[in-house]
Amino acid sequence: MFDRFLSEREKLIAEYRLTEEERRALLEIDFRSLYEMGVHSLLLGPLAATLGLSFPDYLAILRGNQP
Amino acid sequence: MSLVGAFAASHAPGITGRPSLPRVSESEPIFRAYEDLRSRLEAARPDVLVVISPEHWANFFLDNMPSFCIGIGDEFSGPTDEKFVNIPRRSVRGNARLARALVEGIAEDVDLSTSQEMAFDHGVMLPLHLLRAELPVIPIIVNCLAGIPAPLHRCHALGVALRRTMDRWPERVVLLGTGGLSHWPAMPESGQIGVDFDRRFLDAFLNGRIESFLHYPKEKLEAEAGPGGHEIRTWITVAAAAAGARGSLLAYQPVQAWSTGCAVAVLEIGEAAR
C-alpha cells in the first residue's frame, strides 16, 4: 500500500470513496490538511521522512508555518 | 530459571533518526544509558530476547487492531520506517518454537493473537540497533495506538502470565519493554514533555509500585503524557513480569528535539530468580 502510494498515488486514490478535498490533500500530500482531517501523525511523520522532508520542516508545515 | 533480565527503554525515532539535533548534554545520557544496557544484556547471557513493543502501523490498521500480538516466526524484518529512524532494513532471527510455548502458557490467562509474518518498526528495531543485539527475538506487539488499547491492568496481567510461563523454561530470557515515556509524536504539540508525569511513573516503576498506575484514567494519561503516554503499557508488562523487583534508572532526559521524555531503566531480577 505504502509503495503504491509512492509510485501510483492517483490510481490508488481513485479506488477509495473520498471527498474532493480529501483527494486533493492526498494527491498534493498536504500534511497539514491531512492531519486536520484526522490522519494519524505516525503515518504522516514517517511519510515525510521517506519523502526527504526534515522533521523540523515537517513540524513547521503541521503548525501552519511553511518552511 | 529463567527470566534473567527485565529492561525498559524509550525508542524515540529521533535517537537514531536525528542524533545530533538535541544538545549533546541532552542526548549523551541516553546514548550512554543504552551502552550500559548493552553491557547488562551481554552479562545476562540470554538465549532469547522477548521484546514488548507498541504498534506503529507496521503490521495492523484500523480494520484489524489486536490488543496483543505475538510473532511466531523464525525470521522477521525491519524497520518498516527506515527513513524515519535512519536504520537500514535487515532480517532478525526469531524463535517460533519458544514463541508457541509462550502463547500456550500466556493464553491460560490472557488472550493473544499470533502472527507468522510480522514486520518490525522502530519500536523493536531502534533498541536492537543500539544494543547491537543479534540474538533471537520473540516480539509481542501491544496496541498503544488506535481504537481501544487494552486497559493498563490487562498489560499487567500479560506480564504476570509471561513470567509464570517463562519460569518453567530452561532457556534464559531477557524481557525488554520499549516506548514512552511522555510524548506527542510527530504532531503540532511535539516537543511538549510531561516531566512530572514521567518522574512519578518512573518512581512507581523502579520501586515496585506499578499497581498505582494500573487504573490511571485515559484522559488524564493523555493530558499529562500525550498520546504517546499510552506506551507505558510495555513498561507495565515488564514491571509485572519482574514481580515487584526494584530497579535502577540508567537515564531520564526530557529531549525536546526528540519530542520525548526519554528513559532507560532496569529492574533487578536477583540471583535467586536465576
XYZ file of C-alpha atoms in Angstrom:
341
model
C 0.000 0.000 0.000
C 2.774 2.381 1.021
C 4.757 1.533 -2.109
C 1.677 2.089 -4.270
C 1.053 5.408 -2.545
C 4.538 6.475 -3.577
C 4.534 5.044 -7.100
C 0.928 5.387 -8.381
C -0.860 7.662 -5.967
C -3.542 8.862 -8.371
C -4.611 5.327 -9.284
C -4.637 4.219 -5.643
C -6.705 7.199 -4.513
C -9.286 6.502 -7.246
C -10.043 3.157 -5.590
C -11.435 4.840 -2.465
C -14.603 6.785 -1.751
C -13.205 10.193 -0.828
C -14.360 13.796 -0.858
C -12.860 16.249 -3.339
C -10.864 17.875 -0.525
C -9.576 14.515 0.746
C -8.495 13.581 -2.773
C -6.718 16.909 -3.208
C -4.913 16.654 0.151
C -3.720 13.129 -0.657
C -2.626 13.974 -4.191
C -0.680 17.024 -3.039
C 0.428 15.314 0.200
C -0.808 18.349 2.108
C 0.425 17.295 5.550
C -1.445 19.952 7.459
C -4.808 19.236 5.848
C -4.337 15.505 6.196
C -3.501 15.911 9.889
C -6.525 18.130 10.456
C -8.742 15.588 8.670
C -7.621 13.001 11.212
C -4.779 11.106 9.536
C -2.617 9.688 12.315
C 0.640 11.545 12.931
C 2.647 8.319 12.919
C 1.584 7.764 9.320
C 2.469 11.331 8.333
C 5.839 11.646 10.137
C 7.405 8.555 8.520
C 5.937 9.579 5.145
C 7.596 12.988 5.452
C 10.926 11.309 6.254
C 10.534 8.976 3.274
C 9.961 11.996 1.008
C 13.145 13.591 2.326
C 11.452 16.313 4.385
C 13.346 17.109 7.597
C 11.490 16.630 10.874
C 11.630 20.326 11.859
C 10.298 21.301 8.401
C 7.549 18.687 8.692
C 6.512 20.074 12.097
C 6.549 23.622 10.714
C 4.122 22.560 7.975
C 1.810 20.875 10.509
C 1.805 24.066 12.554
C 0.928 26.158 9.521
C 4.360 27.750 9.136
C 5.640 26.827 5.696
C 9.424 26.288 5.907
C 15.063 -20.069 35.788
C 14.548 -18.302 33.667
C 13.897 -14.548 33.476
C 17.418 -13.134 33.712
C 16.771 -9.505 32.833
C 13.910 -7.004 32.808
C 14.681 -3.838 30.874
C 12.673 -0.901 29.589
C 13.766 1.878 27.264
C 12.378 4.665 25.131
C 12.523 4.158 21.387
C 12.084 7.759 20.177
C 12.844 7.616 16.414
C 14.961 10.755 16.777
C 17.549 8.871 18.856
C 18.906 7.368 15.648
C 16.984 9.447 13.098
C 18.131 12.842 14.364
C 21.006 12.026 16.743
C 22.657 15.449 16.500
C 19.563 17.622 16.769
C 19.477 17.890 20.605
C 22.257 19.458 22.649
C 24.956 16.893 23.497
C 24.181 17.378 27.200
C 20.655 16.109 26.463
C 21.453 13.270 24.079
C 24.603 11.895 25.680
C 22.937 10.445 28.826
C 20.596 8.430 26.615
C 23.364 7.055 24.390
C 25.427 6.224 27.484
C 22.460 4.509 29.129
C 21.900 2.363 26.034
C 25.587 1.371 26.162
C 25.152 0.449 29.818
C 22.059 -1.565 28.911
C 24.080 -3.334 26.225
C 26.672 -4.438 28.820
C 23.906 -5.679 31.085
C 22.302 -7.581 28.225
C 25.603 -9.312 27.473
C 26.212 -10.071 31.140
C 22.776 -11.680 31.451
C 23.746 -14.219 28.723
C 20.202 -14.627 27.384
C 19.204 -17.317 24.885
C 16.326 -15.197 23.651
C 15.101 -11.611 23.890
C 11.379 -11.017 24.324
C 10.603 -7.510 23.096
C 7.339 -5.870 24.130
C 6.776 -3.040 21.684
C 3.885 -0.800 20.717
C 2.417 -0.998 17.236
C 3.059 1.969 14.891
C 1.113 0.864 11.789
C 3.788 -1.624 10.702
C 1.515 -4.655 10.966
C -2.006 -3.582 11.743
C -4.515 -0.980 10.655
C -7.966 0.188 11.678
C -9.601 -2.827 10.025
C -7.869 -5.140 12.491
C -6.046 -3.887 15.567
C -5.319 -6.583 18.150
C -4.536 -5.633 21.746
C -1.640 -8.072 21.930
C 0.025 -9.994 19.121
C 2.994 -12.313 19.414
C 5.262 -13.084 16.475
C 5.606 -16.801 15.899
C 8.289 -16.929 13.298
C 11.908 -17.865 12.787
C 12.630 -14.738 10.785
C 11.349 -11.175 10.770
C 12.484 -7.972 9.118
C 12.587 -4.263 9.832
C 12.480 -1.407 10.257
C 9.493 -0.673 8.036
C 10.060 3.049 8.713
C 13.768 3.004 7.858
C 13.982 6.614 6.687
C 12.256 7.834 9.871
C 14.867 6.138 12.096
C 17.802 6.033 9.711
C 18.441 2.338 10.352
C 18.979 0.019 7.373
C 16.440 -2.725 6.890
C 17.630 -6.210 7.809
C 16.335 -9.579 8.857
C 16.037 -10.559 12.526
C 16.053 -14.118 13.804
C 13.007 -15.293 15.743
C 12.276 -18.461 17.696
C 8.965 -19.965 16.608
C 9.227 -22.917 18.974
C 9.632 -20.807 22.102
C 7.101 -18.258 20.885
C 4.481 -21.001 20.531
C 5.274 -22.237 24.027
C 4.925 -18.681 25.290
C 1.478 -18.281 23.694
C 0.259 -21.570 25.121
C 1.335 -20.522 28.595
C 0.058 -16.957 28.450
C -3.252 -17.980 26.859
C -4.285 -19.631 30.110
C -4.811 -16.106 31.454
C -4.617 -13.553 28.635
C -5.856 -13.810 25.050
C -3.203 -13.087 22.442
C -3.343 -13.020 18.704
C -0.483 -14.580 16.775
C 1.318 -13.738 13.570
C 3.711 -15.784 11.495
C 4.625 -12.797 9.333
C 5.485 -9.786 11.368
C 7.414 -6.700 10.374
C 9.237 -4.567 12.911
C 9.137 -0.787 13.072
C 11.341 1.487 15.160
C 9.723 0.170 18.360
C 11.700 -3.060 18.038
C 14.497 -2.089 15.667
C 15.809 1.047 17.351
C 16.605 -0.711 20.646
C 18.024 -3.767 18.806
C 20.232 -1.432 16.786
C 21.558 0.484 19.801
C 22.052 -2.721 21.800
C 23.725 -4.343 18.765
C 21.664 -7.388 19.733
C 21.955 -10.351 17.384
C 20.149 -12.950 19.487
C 16.736 -14.414 18.545
C 13.778 -12.154 19.254
C 10.225 -13.011 20.254
C 8.128 -9.904 19.631
C 4.939 -9.076 21.480
C 3.221 -6.101 19.867
C 0.856 -4.102 22.058
C -1.741 -1.692 20.719
C -0.954 1.687 22.282
C -2.010 3.472 19.124
C -5.601 3.377 17.975
C -9.048 2.006 18.589
C -9.354 0.808 22.164
C -5.998 -0.239 23.618
C -6.148 -2.915 26.308
C -6.702 -1.472 29.799
C -3.461 -0.900 31.697
C -4.243 -3.649 34.203
C -4.535 -6.162 31.341
C -0.978 -5.269 30.317
C -0.031 -6.098 33.892
C -1.850 -9.443 33.626
C 0.119 -10.123 30.442
C 3.378 -9.578 32.319
C 2.340 -11.887 35.151
C 1.398 -14.595 32.636
C 4.688 -14.096 30.771
C 6.681 -14.612 33.949
C 4.691 -17.652 35.040
C 5.290 -19.253 31.634
C 8.979 -18.375 31.392
C 9.696 -19.674 34.852
C 9.031 -23.196 33.538
C 11.756 -22.858 30.911
C 15.406 -23.847 30.969
C 16.192 -21.039 28.490
C 17.491 -17.721 29.746
C 15.189 -14.862 28.769
C 15.635 -11.113 28.846
C 12.478 -9.052 28.631
C 12.687 -5.616 27.031
C 9.777 -3.189 27.025
C 10.128 -0.282 24.610
C 8.426 3.082 24.249
C 7.324 6.106 26.247
C 7.549 7.947 28.318
C 5.534 11.104 27.666
C 5.415 12.265 24.064
C 3.252 13.927 21.474
C 4.622 12.075 18.436
C 5.078 13.854 15.078
C 2.204 16.248 15.795
C 1.918 20.028 16.228
C 2.402 19.667 20.007
C 5.667 17.709 19.501
C 8.336 18.894 21.878
C 5.966 19.177 24.806
C 7.098 16.738 27.532
C 5.282 15.683 30.709
C 8.275 15.682 33.018
C 6.177 15.497 36.176
C 4.221 12.500 34.880
C 7.419 10.780 33.723
C 9.075 11.167 37.127
C 6.039 9.886 39.003
C 5.754 6.912 36.657
C 9.469 6.083 36.942
C 9.248 6.296 40.719
C 6.465 3.693 40.720
C 8.206 1.536 38.082
C 11.525 1.457 39.930
C 10.116 0.906 43.400
C 7.726 -1.998 42.982
C 4.650 0.227 42.983
C 3.420 -0.156 39.399
C -0.023 -1.095 40.769
C -0.593 2.599 41.480
C -0.748 3.215 37.703
C -2.985 0.317 36.666
C -6.194 2.331 36.760
C -4.794 5.668 35.605
C -7.629 7.426 33.758
C -7.177 7.547 29.977
C -7.956 11.280 29.694
C -5.527 12.139 32.496
C -2.814 9.979 30.897
C -3.267 11.693 27.531
C -3.326 15.170 29.062
C -0.204 14.594 31.159
C 1.846 12.313 28.898
C 0.396 12.831 25.413
C -0.945 10.198 23.036
C 2.486 8.533 23.290
C 1.920 8.112 27.018
C -0.162 5.045 26.173
C 3.147 3.289 25.575
C 3.670 2.930 29.347
C 1.764 -0.310 28.677
C 5.002 -2.028 27.682
C 6.736 -0.808 30.845
C 3.815 -2.059 32.941
C 4.142 -5.516 31.364
C 7.856 -5.588 32.215
C 7.214 -4.444 35.791
C 4.548 -7.129 36.206
C 6.928 -9.804 34.924
C 9.584 -8.580 37.354
C 7.050 -9.109 40.154
C 7.798 -6.121 42.350
C 11.574 -6.080 41.806
C 13.272 -2.745 42.494
C 15.217 -1.110 39.734
C 17.833 1.339 38.592
C 17.315 4.307 36.348
C 20.125 4.432 33.789
C 18.893 7.746 32.389
C 15.941 10.060 32.254
C 16.135 13.040 29.963
C 13.362 15.163 28.513
C 14.669 15.679 24.971
C 12.626 18.279 23.141
C 14.303 17.716 19.772
C 13.353 14.041 20.015
C 9.864 15.011 21.241
C 10.120 12.529 24.096
C 10.704 12.089 27.803
C 13.436 9.508 27.218
C 14.177 6.893 29.868
C 16.269 3.741 30.127
C 15.812 1.508 33.168
C 16.445 -1.989 34.520
C 14.670 -3.968 37.199
C 16.871 -6.189 39.362
C 15.570 -9.712 38.990
C 18.070 -11.031 41.538
C 20.202 -14.146 41.569
C 17.569 -16.180 43.396
C 15.299 -15.998 40.388
C 18.046 -17.257 38.062
